[in-house]
CSV table of N, CA and C in Angstrom, one decimal:
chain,number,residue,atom,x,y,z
A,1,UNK,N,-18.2,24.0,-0.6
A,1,UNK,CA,-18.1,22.7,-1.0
A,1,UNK,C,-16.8,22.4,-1.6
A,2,UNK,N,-15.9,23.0,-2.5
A,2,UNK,CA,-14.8,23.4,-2.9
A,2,UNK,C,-13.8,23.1,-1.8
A,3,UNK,N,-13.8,23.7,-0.6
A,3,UNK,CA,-12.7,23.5,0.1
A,3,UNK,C,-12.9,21.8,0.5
A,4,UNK,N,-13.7,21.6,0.6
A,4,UNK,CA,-14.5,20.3,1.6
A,4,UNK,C,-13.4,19.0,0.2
A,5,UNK,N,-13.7,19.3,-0.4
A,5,UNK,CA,-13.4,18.2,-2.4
A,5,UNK,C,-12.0,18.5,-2.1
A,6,UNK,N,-11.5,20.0,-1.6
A,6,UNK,CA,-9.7,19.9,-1.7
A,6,UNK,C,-9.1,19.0,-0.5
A,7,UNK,N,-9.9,19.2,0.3
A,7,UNK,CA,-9.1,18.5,2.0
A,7,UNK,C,-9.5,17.3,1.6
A,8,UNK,N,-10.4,17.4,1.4
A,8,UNK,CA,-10.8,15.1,1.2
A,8,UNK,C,-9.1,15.0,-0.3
A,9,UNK,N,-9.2,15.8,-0.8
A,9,UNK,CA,-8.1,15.3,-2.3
A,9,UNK,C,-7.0,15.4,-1.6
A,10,UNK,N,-6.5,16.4,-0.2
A,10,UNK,CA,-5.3,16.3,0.0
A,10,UNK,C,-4.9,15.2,0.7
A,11,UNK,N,-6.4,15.0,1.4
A,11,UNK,CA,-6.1,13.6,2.6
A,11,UNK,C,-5.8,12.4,1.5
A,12,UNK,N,-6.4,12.2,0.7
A,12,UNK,CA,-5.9,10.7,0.2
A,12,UNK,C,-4.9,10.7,-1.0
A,13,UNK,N,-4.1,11.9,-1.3
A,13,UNK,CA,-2.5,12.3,-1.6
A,13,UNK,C,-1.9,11.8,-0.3
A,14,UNK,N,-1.8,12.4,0.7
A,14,UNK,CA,-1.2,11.7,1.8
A,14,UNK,C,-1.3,10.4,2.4
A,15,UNK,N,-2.6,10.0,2.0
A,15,UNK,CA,-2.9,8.3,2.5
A,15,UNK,C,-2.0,7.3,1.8
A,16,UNK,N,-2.3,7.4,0.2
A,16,UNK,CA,-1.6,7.2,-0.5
A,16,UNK,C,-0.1,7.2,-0.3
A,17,UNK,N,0.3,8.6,-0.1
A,17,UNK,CA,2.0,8.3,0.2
A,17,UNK,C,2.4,7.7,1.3
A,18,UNK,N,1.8,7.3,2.0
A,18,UNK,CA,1.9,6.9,3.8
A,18,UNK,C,1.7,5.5,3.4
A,19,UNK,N,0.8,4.9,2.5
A,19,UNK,CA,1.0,3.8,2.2
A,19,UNK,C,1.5,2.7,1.3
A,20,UNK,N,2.2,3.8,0.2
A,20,UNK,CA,3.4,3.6,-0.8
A,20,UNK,C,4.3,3.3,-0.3
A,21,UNK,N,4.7,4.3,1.0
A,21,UNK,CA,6.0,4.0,2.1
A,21,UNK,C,6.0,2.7,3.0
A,22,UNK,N,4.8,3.1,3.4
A,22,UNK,CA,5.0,1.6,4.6
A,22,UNK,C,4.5,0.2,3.9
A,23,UNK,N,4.1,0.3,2.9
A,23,UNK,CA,3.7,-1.4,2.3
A,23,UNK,C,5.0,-2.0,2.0
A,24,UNK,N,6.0,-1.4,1.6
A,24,UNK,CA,7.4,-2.1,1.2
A,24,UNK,C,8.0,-2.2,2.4
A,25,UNK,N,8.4,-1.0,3.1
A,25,UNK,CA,8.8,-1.7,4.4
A,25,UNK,C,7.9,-2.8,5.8
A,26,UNK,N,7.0,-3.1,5.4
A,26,UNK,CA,6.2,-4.1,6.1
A,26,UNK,C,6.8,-5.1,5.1
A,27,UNK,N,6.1,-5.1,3.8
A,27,UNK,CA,6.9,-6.4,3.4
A,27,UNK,C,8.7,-6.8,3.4
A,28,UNK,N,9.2,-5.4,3.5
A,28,UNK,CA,10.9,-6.0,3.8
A,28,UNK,C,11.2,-6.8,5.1
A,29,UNK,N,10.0,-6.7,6.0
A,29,UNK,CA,10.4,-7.3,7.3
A,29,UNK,C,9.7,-8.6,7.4
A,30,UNK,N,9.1,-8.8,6.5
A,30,UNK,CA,8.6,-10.4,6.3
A,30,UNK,C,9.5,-11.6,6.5
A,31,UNK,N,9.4,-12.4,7.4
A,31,UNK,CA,10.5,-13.4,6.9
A,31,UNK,C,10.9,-14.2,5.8
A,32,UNK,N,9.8,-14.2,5.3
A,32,UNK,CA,9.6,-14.9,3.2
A,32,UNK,C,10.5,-14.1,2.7
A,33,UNK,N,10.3,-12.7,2.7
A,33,UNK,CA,11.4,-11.6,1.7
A,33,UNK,C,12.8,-12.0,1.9
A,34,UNK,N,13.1,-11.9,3.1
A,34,UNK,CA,14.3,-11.7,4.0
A,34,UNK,C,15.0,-13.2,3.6
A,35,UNK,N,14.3,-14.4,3.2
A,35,UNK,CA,14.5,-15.7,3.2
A,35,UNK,C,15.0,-15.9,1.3
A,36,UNK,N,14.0,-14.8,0.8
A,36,UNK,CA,14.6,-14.7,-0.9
A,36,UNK,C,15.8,-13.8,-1.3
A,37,UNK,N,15.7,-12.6,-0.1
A,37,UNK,CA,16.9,-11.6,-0.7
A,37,UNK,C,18.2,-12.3,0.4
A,38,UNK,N,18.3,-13.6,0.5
A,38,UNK,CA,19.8,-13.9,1.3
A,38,UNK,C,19.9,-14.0,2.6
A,39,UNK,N,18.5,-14.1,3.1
A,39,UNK,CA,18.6,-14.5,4.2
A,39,UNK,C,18.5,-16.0,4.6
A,40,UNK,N,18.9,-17.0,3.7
A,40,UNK,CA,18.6,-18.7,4.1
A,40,UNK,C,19.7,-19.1,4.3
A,41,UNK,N,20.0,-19.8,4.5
A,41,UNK,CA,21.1,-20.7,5.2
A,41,UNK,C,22.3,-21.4,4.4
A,42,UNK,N,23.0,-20.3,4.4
A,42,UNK,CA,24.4,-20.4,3.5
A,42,UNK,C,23.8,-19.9,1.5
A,43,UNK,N,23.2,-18.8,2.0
A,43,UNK,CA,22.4,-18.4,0.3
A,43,UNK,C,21.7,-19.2,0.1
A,44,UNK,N,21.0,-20.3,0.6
A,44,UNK,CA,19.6,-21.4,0.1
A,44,UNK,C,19.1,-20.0,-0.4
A,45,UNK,N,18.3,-20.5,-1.4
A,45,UNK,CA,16.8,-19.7,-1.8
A,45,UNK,C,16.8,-18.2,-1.9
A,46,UNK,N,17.8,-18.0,-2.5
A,46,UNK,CA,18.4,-16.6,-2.9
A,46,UNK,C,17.8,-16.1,-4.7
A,47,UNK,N,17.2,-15.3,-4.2
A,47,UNK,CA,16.0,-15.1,-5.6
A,47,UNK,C,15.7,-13.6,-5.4
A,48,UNK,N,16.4,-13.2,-6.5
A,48,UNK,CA,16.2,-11.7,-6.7
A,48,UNK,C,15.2,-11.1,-7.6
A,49,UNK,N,14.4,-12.3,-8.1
A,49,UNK,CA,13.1,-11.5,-9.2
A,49,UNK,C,12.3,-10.8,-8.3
A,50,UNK,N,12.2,-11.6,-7.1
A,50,UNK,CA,11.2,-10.9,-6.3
A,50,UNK,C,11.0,-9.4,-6.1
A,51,UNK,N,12.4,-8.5,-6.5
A,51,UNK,CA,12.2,-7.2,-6.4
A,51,UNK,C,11.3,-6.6,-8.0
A,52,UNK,N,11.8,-7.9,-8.9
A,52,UNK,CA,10.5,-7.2,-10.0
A,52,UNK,C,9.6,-7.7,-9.9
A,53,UNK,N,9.2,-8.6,-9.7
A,53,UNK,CA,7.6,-9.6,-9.3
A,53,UNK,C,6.9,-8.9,-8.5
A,54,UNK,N,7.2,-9.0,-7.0
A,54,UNK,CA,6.5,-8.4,-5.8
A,54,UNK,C,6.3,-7.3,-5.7
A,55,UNK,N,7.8,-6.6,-5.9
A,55,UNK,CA,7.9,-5.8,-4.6
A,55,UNK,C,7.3,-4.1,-5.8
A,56,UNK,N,6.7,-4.3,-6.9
A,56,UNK,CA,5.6,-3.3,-7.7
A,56,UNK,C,4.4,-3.4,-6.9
A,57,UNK,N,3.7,-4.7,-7.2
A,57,UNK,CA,2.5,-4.7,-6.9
A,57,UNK,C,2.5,-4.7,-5.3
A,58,UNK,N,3.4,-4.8,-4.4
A,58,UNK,CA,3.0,-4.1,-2.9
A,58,UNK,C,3.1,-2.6,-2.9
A,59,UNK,N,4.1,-2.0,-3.5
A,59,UNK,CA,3.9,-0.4,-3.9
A,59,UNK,C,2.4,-0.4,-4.4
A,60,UNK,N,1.9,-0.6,-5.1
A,60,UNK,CA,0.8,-0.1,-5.9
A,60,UNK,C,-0.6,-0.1,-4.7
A,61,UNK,N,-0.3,-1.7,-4.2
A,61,UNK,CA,-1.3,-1.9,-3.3
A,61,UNK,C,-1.4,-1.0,-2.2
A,62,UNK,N,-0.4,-0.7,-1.9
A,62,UNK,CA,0.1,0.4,-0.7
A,62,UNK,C,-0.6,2.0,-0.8
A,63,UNK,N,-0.5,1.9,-2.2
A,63,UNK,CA,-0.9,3.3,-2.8
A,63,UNK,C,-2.5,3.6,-2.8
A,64,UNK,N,-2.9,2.2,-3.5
A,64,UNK,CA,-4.6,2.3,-3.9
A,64,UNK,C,-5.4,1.3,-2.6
A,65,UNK,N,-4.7,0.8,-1.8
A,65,UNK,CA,-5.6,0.4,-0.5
A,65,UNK,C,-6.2,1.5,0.3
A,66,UNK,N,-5.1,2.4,1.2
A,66,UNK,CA,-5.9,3.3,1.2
A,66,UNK,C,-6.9,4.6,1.0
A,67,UNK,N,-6.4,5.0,-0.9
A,67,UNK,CA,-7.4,5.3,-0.9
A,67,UNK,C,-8.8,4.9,-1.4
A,68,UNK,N,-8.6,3.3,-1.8
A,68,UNK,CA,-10.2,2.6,-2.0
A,68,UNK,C,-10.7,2.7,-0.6
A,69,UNK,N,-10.1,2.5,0.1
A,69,UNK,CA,-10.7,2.9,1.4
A,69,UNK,C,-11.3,4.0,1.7
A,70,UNK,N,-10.4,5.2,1.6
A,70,UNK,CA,-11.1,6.6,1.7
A,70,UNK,C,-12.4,7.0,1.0
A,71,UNK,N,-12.3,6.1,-0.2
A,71,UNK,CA,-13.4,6.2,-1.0
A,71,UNK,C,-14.5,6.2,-0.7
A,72,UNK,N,-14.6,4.9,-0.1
A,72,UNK,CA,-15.6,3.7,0.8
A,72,UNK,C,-16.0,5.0,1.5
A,73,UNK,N,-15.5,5.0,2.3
A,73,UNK,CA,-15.7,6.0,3.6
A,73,UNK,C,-16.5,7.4,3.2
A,74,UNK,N,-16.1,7.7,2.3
A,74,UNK,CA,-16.4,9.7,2.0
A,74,UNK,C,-17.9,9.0,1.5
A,75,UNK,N,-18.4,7.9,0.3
A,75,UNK,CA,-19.5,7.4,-0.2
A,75,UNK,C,-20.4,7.3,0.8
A,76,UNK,N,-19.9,6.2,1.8
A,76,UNK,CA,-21.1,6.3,2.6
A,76,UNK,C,-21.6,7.0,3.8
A,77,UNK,N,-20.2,8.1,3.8
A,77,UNK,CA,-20.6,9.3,5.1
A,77,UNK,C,-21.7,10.1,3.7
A,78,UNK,N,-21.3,10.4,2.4
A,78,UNK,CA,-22.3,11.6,1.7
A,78,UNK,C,-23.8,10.7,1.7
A,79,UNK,N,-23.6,9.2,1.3
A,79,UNK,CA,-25.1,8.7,1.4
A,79,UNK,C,-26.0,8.7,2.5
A,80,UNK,N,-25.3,8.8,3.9
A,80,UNK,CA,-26.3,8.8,5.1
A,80,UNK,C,-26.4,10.2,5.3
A,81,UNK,N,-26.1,11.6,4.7
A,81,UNK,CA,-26.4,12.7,4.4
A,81,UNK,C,-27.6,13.3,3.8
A,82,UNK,N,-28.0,12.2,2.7
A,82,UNK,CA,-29.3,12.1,2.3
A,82,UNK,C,-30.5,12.2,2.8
């Protein structure tokens, strides 16, 4: 049972960091981002809070999406085990 509790803990260490990485780069390629960090037309709408506003809470989400997810998943594979 031990090993079973370590592989499920390793997998959603790795989910987690797989999704800390790519949530920020999905949102850098947003056109909204790219439109606040200098991408508008001649600097229009050049807004640099967004890297303290947003761009935490897409790390975080990145981090705890998939493993609320994994969560989901391990819960209701152990309850149809019953």
């Amino acid at each position: 049972m031990k090993r079973r509790v370590d592989k499920v803990a390793c997998g959603g260490c790795v989910l987690s960091a797989a999704g800390a990485t790519a949530a920020p780069l999905l949102w850098l390629s947003m056109p909204r981002t790219w439109r606040h960090l200098g991408g508008g037309f001649e600097n229009e709408g050049m807004d640099y809070t967004v890297l303290l506003t947003e761009l935490p809470f897409v790390v975080l989400g990145g981090a705890f999406l998939p493993l609320l997810a994994l969560t989901v998943l391990m819960r209701l594979r152990d309850r149809r085990r019953l």
